[in-house]
Amino acid sequence: MSLLVLENISKTYEASGWFGMKKTSAAKASSSGVRDISLVVEPGMCLGILGESGAGKSTLARIVLGLLAPDHGRVTFQDVDLYRCDRRTRQRLRRDLQVVFQDSYSAVNPRQTVQQIIGEPLRNFERFSAQEEKRIIAELLETVGLRASDMVKTPKQMSGGQLQRVNIARAIALKPKLIVLDEPVSSLDMIVQKQILLHLKELKQHLNLSYLFISHDVMAVHVLSDQVAIIDNGMIMESINTDDLFECNHPVSRRIVHSV
Ligand SMILES: Nc1ncnc2c1ncn2[C@@H]1O[C@H](COP(=O)(O)OP(=O)(O)OP(=O)(O)O)[C@@H](O)[C@H]1O
């Protein structure tokens, strides 16, 4: 069974111009989200979605996360139609479908401690004793390369890279099946980017995770992904094995891949 299947997904944003005036048809076309996207994520696989700014990557991420209903097409996660199931089923699926966003600081409540941040999904979905929860959080911190003693810190006391590790710990806390990584290292410096990408790769193997890795960075996609879908203007231009990424055929794919 495939973990995630997208079939012919399209989403067009309602375009209104300045002061609510209607846009011209050319402007409407340019604000299109995604068009006729089909893709599959198998268990244990990292599918990279590579595209330039405005290509439709975040739109796709929000559709996969159940946050933005597509106009057409179907999203099937663990054999369930994500937009045609009841609320209870969707909530159950939510624990297997986690996300790490680009901006580590805005993804957390600045007033919470690391312990409270990582503990949130545990409290929402499980019923551990306070002691057991603390033990799990300590273990999660060590799994992502931080120290158990970091749990008393607040986001302000951490670097961007450390805080992104906290976000990763929160995302893996419930042992999900799929994590949507929406530009998870783009706001970090090069050395930290590489450390976190390699760590994500290790975690994928050890925890048998699958990733949908959204990025504009061809090198990052190359490090982490098994397969890559190159997206431009809301459409998939080419799907390719990562090993063949630099030999892609489509002229638009070549432009994107060689634009580094
Ligand atoms: N809420 C919205 N209303 C109108 N148009 C939108 C909206 N969100 C996105 N768009 C348009 O849809 C297209 C795809 O945007 P999206 O944010 O998905 O791209 P992206 O690849 O994630 O870009 P970036 O890397 O810059 O975040 C763009 O043309 C964008 O202007």
Short mmCIF file of C-alpha atoms and ligand atoms in Angstrom, two decimals:
data_model
loop_
_atom_site.label_atom_id
_atom_site.label_comp_id
_atom_site.label_asym_id
_atom_site.label_seq_id
_atom_site.Cartn_x
_atom_site.Cartn_y
_atom_site.Cartn_z
CA MET A 1 0.00 0.00 0.00
CA SER A 2 1.36 3.43 -0.94
CA LEU A 3 1.49 5.85 1.97
CA LEU A 4 0.42 9.00 0.16
CA VAL A 5 -1.19 9.28 -3.25
CA LEU A 6 -2.09 12.53 -4.98
CA GLU A 7 -4.26 12.17 -8.06
CA ASN A 8 -4.77 15.07 -10.46
CA ILE A 9 -4.68 17.73 -7.77
CA SER A 10 -5.53 21.28 -8.84
CA LYS A 11 -6.00 24.40 -6.76
CA THR A 12 -6.58 27.88 -8.12
CA TYR A 13 -6.63 30.86 -5.79
CA GLU A 14 -9.41 33.39 -6.11
CA ALA A 15 -7.63 36.36 -7.58
CA SER A 16 -8.74 39.84 -6.63
CA GLY A 17 -6.68 42.89 -7.53
CA TRP A 18 -5.97 46.00 -5.49
CA PHE A 19 -8.99 47.39 -3.66
CA GLY A 20 -10.97 44.24 -4.55
CA MET A 21 -11.00 45.01 -8.29
CA LYS A 22 -11.17 41.98 -10.56
CA LYS A 23 -7.86 40.92 -12.11
CA THR A 24 -7.29 40.53 -15.82
CA SER A 25 -7.28 36.97 -17.13
CA ALA A 26 -3.46 37.09 -17.48
CA ALA A 27 -3.08 38.05 -13.82
CA LYS A 28 -5.54 35.33 -12.83
CA ALA A 29 -3.51 32.72 -14.66
CA SER A 30 -0.34 33.80 -12.87
CA SER A 31 -1.90 33.41 -9.41
CA SER A 32 -2.80 29.79 -10.06
CA GLY A 33 -1.70 27.47 -7.21
CA VAL A 34 -1.12 23.97 -8.61
CA ARG A 35 -2.38 22.10 -11.66
CA ASP A 36 -3.01 18.43 -12.25
CA ILE A 37 -0.42 17.17 -9.75
CA SER A 38 -0.14 13.41 -9.33
CA LEU A 39 2.48 11.79 -7.13
CA VAL A 40 3.07 8.84 -4.83
CA VAL A 41 5.10 8.51 -1.61
CA GLU A 42 5.93 4.92 -0.67
CA PRO A 43 6.69 3.89 2.94
CA GLY A 44 10.29 4.68 3.90
CA MET A 45 10.81 7.00 0.94
CA CYS A 46 11.76 10.66 0.73
CA LEU A 47 10.13 12.41 -2.20
CA GLY A 48 11.70 15.78 -2.94
CA ILE A 49 9.58 18.55 -4.43
CA LEU A 50 12.00 20.93 -6.10
CA GLY A 51 10.90 24.27 -7.50
CA GLU A 52 11.63 27.97 -7.60
CA SER A 53 9.78 30.62 -5.64
CA GLY A 54 6.09 30.73 -6.57
CA ALA A 55 6.17 27.29 -8.21
CA GLY A 56 3.39 25.98 -5.96
CA LYS A 57 5.38 24.06 -3.32
CA SER A 58 3.69 25.50 -0.23
CA THR A 59 0.27 25.14 -1.83
CA LEU A 60 1.03 21.47 -2.34
CA ALA A 61 2.28 21.10 1.25
CA ARG A 62 -0.90 22.65 2.67
CA ILE A 63 -3.08 20.38 0.52
CA VAL A 64 -1.18 17.27 1.72
CA LEU A 65 -1.48 18.42 5.35
CA GLY A 66 -5.27 18.67 5.04
CA LEU A 67 -5.15 22.48 5.46
CA LEU A 68 -6.26 23.54 1.98
CA ALA A 69 -8.91 21.63 0.05
CA PRO A 70 -8.03 21.16 -3.62
CA ASP A 71 -10.56 22.23 -6.27
CA HIS A 72 -10.09 18.92 -8.10
CA GLY A 73 -8.42 15.59 -7.48
CA ARG A 74 -7.89 13.28 -4.57
CA VAL A 75 -5.42 13.02 -1.68
CA THR A 76 -5.21 9.53 -0.22
CA PHE A 77 -3.18 9.00 2.94
CA GLN A 78 -2.92 5.47 4.34
CA ASP A 79 -5.72 4.44 2.00
CA VAL A 80 -8.13 7.11 3.29
CA ASP A 81 -9.38 10.04 1.20
CA LEU A 82 -8.17 12.97 3.30
CA TYR A 83 -10.88 15.39 2.18
CA ARG A 84 -13.78 12.94 2.16
CA CYS A 85 -13.43 11.29 5.54
CA ASP A 86 -15.10 12.26 8.83
CA ARG A 87 -13.44 14.54 11.38
CA ARG A 88 -12.54 11.69 13.71
CA THR A 89 -10.74 9.75 10.99
CA ARG A 90 -8.92 12.90 9.89
CA GLN A 91 -7.77 13.53 13.45
CA ARG A 92 -6.54 9.95 13.72
CA LEU A 93 -4.61 10.36 10.46
CA ARG A 94 -3.14 13.64 11.72
CA ARG A 95 -0.93 11.84 14.24
CA ASP A 96 0.72 9.91 11.40
CA LEU A 97 1.17 13.07 9.32
CA GLN A 98 3.46 15.69 10.85
CA VAL A 99 5.19 18.80 9.57
CA VAL A 100 8.36 20.82 10.05
CA PHE A 101 8.17 24.37 8.71
CA GLN A 102 10.92 26.66 7.48
CA ASP A 103 10.84 29.21 10.27
CA SER A 104 11.73 27.40 13.47
CA TYR A 105 10.85 30.40 15.69
CA SER A 106 7.37 31.09 14.34
CA ALA A 107 6.53 27.37 14.58
CA VAL A 108 6.68 27.49 18.39
CA ASN A 109 5.09 29.43 21.21
CA PRO A 110 7.94 31.66 22.49
CA ARG A 111 6.60 31.52 26.03
CA GLN A 112 6.72 27.73 26.26
CA THR A 113 9.70 25.67 27.36
CA VAL A 114 11.18 23.01 25.10
CA GLN A 115 9.53 20.43 27.36
CA GLN A 116 6.10 21.99 26.80
CA ILE A 117 6.68 22.35 23.03
CA ILE A 118 7.68 18.70 22.50
CA GLY A 119 5.13 17.50 25.04
CA GLU A 120 2.19 19.05 23.20
CA PRO A 121 1.48 16.24 20.69
CA LEU A 122 2.07 13.67 23.44
CA ARG A 123 -0.56 15.34 25.62
CA ASN A 124 -2.98 15.67 22.66
CA PHE A 125 -2.81 12.05 21.59
CA GLU A 126 -1.49 9.99 24.52
CA ARG A 127 -2.00 9.72 28.25
CA PHE A 128 1.44 9.41 29.82
CA SER A 129 2.19 10.18 33.44
CA ALA A 130 4.21 13.39 33.96
CA GLN A 131 7.28 11.31 34.76
CA GLU A 132 6.90 9.09 31.70
CA GLU A 133 6.32 12.14 29.46
CA LYS A 134 9.50 13.75 30.77
CA ARG A 135 11.47 10.58 30.08
CA ILE A 136 10.15 10.42 26.50
CA ILE A 137 10.98 14.10 25.91
CA ALA A 138 14.52 13.57 27.24
CA GLU A 139 14.92 10.63 24.86
CA LEU A 140 13.54 12.63 21.92
CA LEU A 141 15.97 15.47 22.62
CA GLU A 142 18.87 13.04 22.57
CA THR A 143 17.54 11.45 19.36
CA VAL A 144 17.73 14.83 17.58
CA GLY A 145 21.21 15.61 18.93
CA LEU A 146 20.29 17.89 21.85
CA ARG A 147 20.69 17.34 25.59
CA ALA A 148 17.96 16.27 27.99
CA SER A 149 18.86 19.33 30.07
CA ASP A 150 17.74 21.55 27.15
CA MET A 151 14.11 20.86 28.04
CA VAL A 152 14.01 23.73 30.52
CA LYS A 153 15.06 26.29 27.89
CA THR A 154 12.76 28.62 26.00
CA PRO A 155 13.05 29.28 22.22
CA LYS A 156 14.92 32.54 22.83
CA GLN A 157 17.70 30.60 24.57
CA MET A 158 18.34 28.44 21.50
CA SER A 159 19.93 28.97 18.09
CA GLY A 160 17.85 28.57 14.92
CA GLY A 161 19.41 25.17 14.27
CA GLN A 162 18.82 23.95 17.83
CA LEU A 163 15.22 25.11 17.69
CA GLN A 164 14.69 23.36 14.37
CA ARG A 165 15.90 20.18 16.09
CA VAL A 166 13.24 20.80 18.75
CA ASN A 167 10.65 21.09 15.96
CA ILE A 168 11.91 17.81 14.51
CA ALA A 169 11.67 16.18 17.97
CA ARG A 170 8.05 17.38 18.21
CA ALA A 171 7.33 16.05 14.72
CA ILE A 172 8.68 12.56 15.51
CA ALA A 173 7.21 12.38 19.05
CA LEU A 174 4.17 10.37 17.96
CA LYS A 175 6.18 8.11 15.62
CA PRO A 176 4.40 9.39 12.50
CA LYS A 177 4.48 7.67 9.12
CA LEU A 178 5.02 10.81 7.02
CA ILE A 179 6.64 14.16 7.75
CA VAL A 180 6.16 17.09 5.42
CA LEU A 181 9.42 19.04 5.52
CA ASP A 182 8.58 22.49 4.14
CA GLU A 183 11.97 24.14 3.49
CA PRO A 184 13.18 22.94 6.93
CA VAL A 185 16.77 24.15 6.59
CA SER A 186 16.45 27.18 4.30
CA SER A 187 16.79 29.75 7.06
CA LEU A 188 19.90 28.14 8.60
CA ASP A 189 23.55 28.64 7.75
CA MET A 190 25.25 26.14 5.43
CA ILE A 191 27.04 24.06 8.07
CA VAL A 192 23.92 23.69 10.23
CA GLN A 193 21.85 22.93 7.09
CA LYS A 194 24.11 20.00 6.27
CA GLN A 195 24.12 18.69 9.86
CA ILE A 196 20.34 18.74 10.03
CA LEU A 197 19.85 17.19 6.60
CA LEU A 198 22.19 14.32 7.49
CA HIS A 199 20.42 13.92 10.80
CA LEU A 200 17.02 13.79 9.05
CA LYS A 201 18.46 11.12 6.75
CA GLU A 202 19.58 9.04 9.74
CA LEU A 203 16.24 9.45 11.48
CA LYS A 204 14.42 8.32 8.36
CA GLN A 205 16.36 5.06 8.39
CA HIS A 206 16.18 4.42 12.14
CA LEU A 207 12.51 5.31 12.56
CA ASN A 208 11.37 4.08 9.14
CA LEU A 209 9.94 7.50 8.32
CA SER A 210 8.79 8.86 4.98
CA TYR A 211 9.30 12.46 3.96
CA LEU A 212 7.77 14.87 1.52
CA PHE A 213 10.69 17.28 1.29
CA ILE A 214 9.82 20.64 -0.19
CA SER A 215 12.73 22.81 -1.23
CA HIS A 216 14.09 25.30 -3.75
CA ASP A 217 17.62 24.02 -3.02
CA VAL A 218 18.81 21.36 -5.43
CA MET A 219 21.76 20.33 -3.23
CA ALA A 220 19.53 19.83 -0.18
CA VAL A 221 17.08 17.81 -2.26
CA HIS A 222 19.98 15.76 -3.60
CA VAL A 223 21.21 14.94 -0.06
CA LEU A 224 17.90 13.78 1.37
CA SER A 225 15.58 12.58 -1.39
CA ASP A 226 15.24 9.21 -3.07
CA GLN A 227 13.12 10.64 -5.86
CA VAL A 228 12.48 14.18 -7.01
CA ALA A 229 9.48 15.83 -8.64
CA ILE A 230 10.48 19.10 -10.30
CA ILE A 231 7.66 21.61 -10.17
CA ASP A 232 7.24 24.83 -12.13
CA ASN A 233 4.27 27.14 -12.54
CA GLY A 234 2.11 24.76 -10.49
CA MET A 235 2.85 21.68 -12.60
CA ILE A 236 5.21 18.72 -12.33
CA MET A 237 7.74 19.02 -15.13
CA GLU A 238 9.59 15.79 -14.46
CA SER A 239 9.85 13.03 -11.85
CA ILE A 240 13.26 11.51 -11.59
CA ASN A 241 15.46 9.29 -9.38
CA THR A 242 17.80 11.46 -7.31
CA ASP A 243 20.86 9.74 -8.79
CA ASP A 244 19.78 11.03 -12.22
CA LEU A 245 18.83 14.53 -11.04
CA PHE A 246 21.69 16.30 -12.79
CA GLU A 247 20.91 14.48 -16.05
CA CYS A 248 17.24 15.53 -16.14
CA ASN A 249 15.76 16.01 -19.60
CA HIS A 250 13.06 18.64 -19.55
CA PRO A 251 14.47 22.10 -20.42
CA VAL A 252 12.67 23.71 -17.44
CA SER A 253 13.98 21.01 -15.08
CA ARG A 254 17.48 21.59 -16.41
CA ARG A 255 17.17 25.29 -15.77
CA ILE A 256 16.01 24.71 -12.17
CA VAL A 257 18.56 22.00 -11.41
CA HIS A 258 21.47 23.96 -12.85
CA SER A 259 20.45 27.31 -11.37
CA VAL A 260 22.63 26.81 -8.27
N1 LIG B 1 -3.37 32.86 -0.65
C1 LIG B 1 -3.07 33.07 -1.92
N2 LIG B 1 -3.85 33.86 -2.71
C2 LIG B 1 -3.56 34.06 -4.01
N3 LIG B 1 -2.51 33.50 -4.64
C3 LIG B 1 -1.70 32.71 -3.92
C4 LIG B 1 -1.92 32.45 -2.53
N4 LIG B 1 -0.95 31.62 -2.08
C5 LIG B 1 -0.15 31.37 -3.14
N5 LIG B 1 -0.59 32.02 -4.24
C6 LIG B 1 -0.01 31.98 -5.59
O1 LIG B 1 0.11 30.60 -5.99
C7 LIG B 1 1.37 30.37 -6.62
C8 LIG B 1 2.12 29.30 -5.85
O2 LIG B 1 2.44 29.81 -4.55
P1 LIG B 1 3.18 28.94 -3.43
O3 LIG B 1 3.25 29.76 -2.20
O4 LIG B 1 2.53 27.62 -3.35
O5 LIG B 1 4.62 28.78 -4.11
P2 LIG B 1 6.01 28.31 -3.46
O6 LIG B 1 6.65 27.44 -4.48
O7 LIG B 1 5.78 27.74 -2.12
O8 LIG B 1 6.79 29.68 -3.34
P3 LIG B 1 7.87 30.13 -2.22
O9 LIG B 1 9.04 29.18 -2.36
O10 LIG B 1 8.22 31.53 -2.62
O11 LIG B 1 7.20 30.05 -0.89
C9 LIG B 1 2.09 31.71 -6.66
O12 LIG B 1 1.88 32.28 -7.93
C10 LIG B 1 1.41 32.53 -5.58
O13 LIG B 1 1.43 33.90 -5.89
#
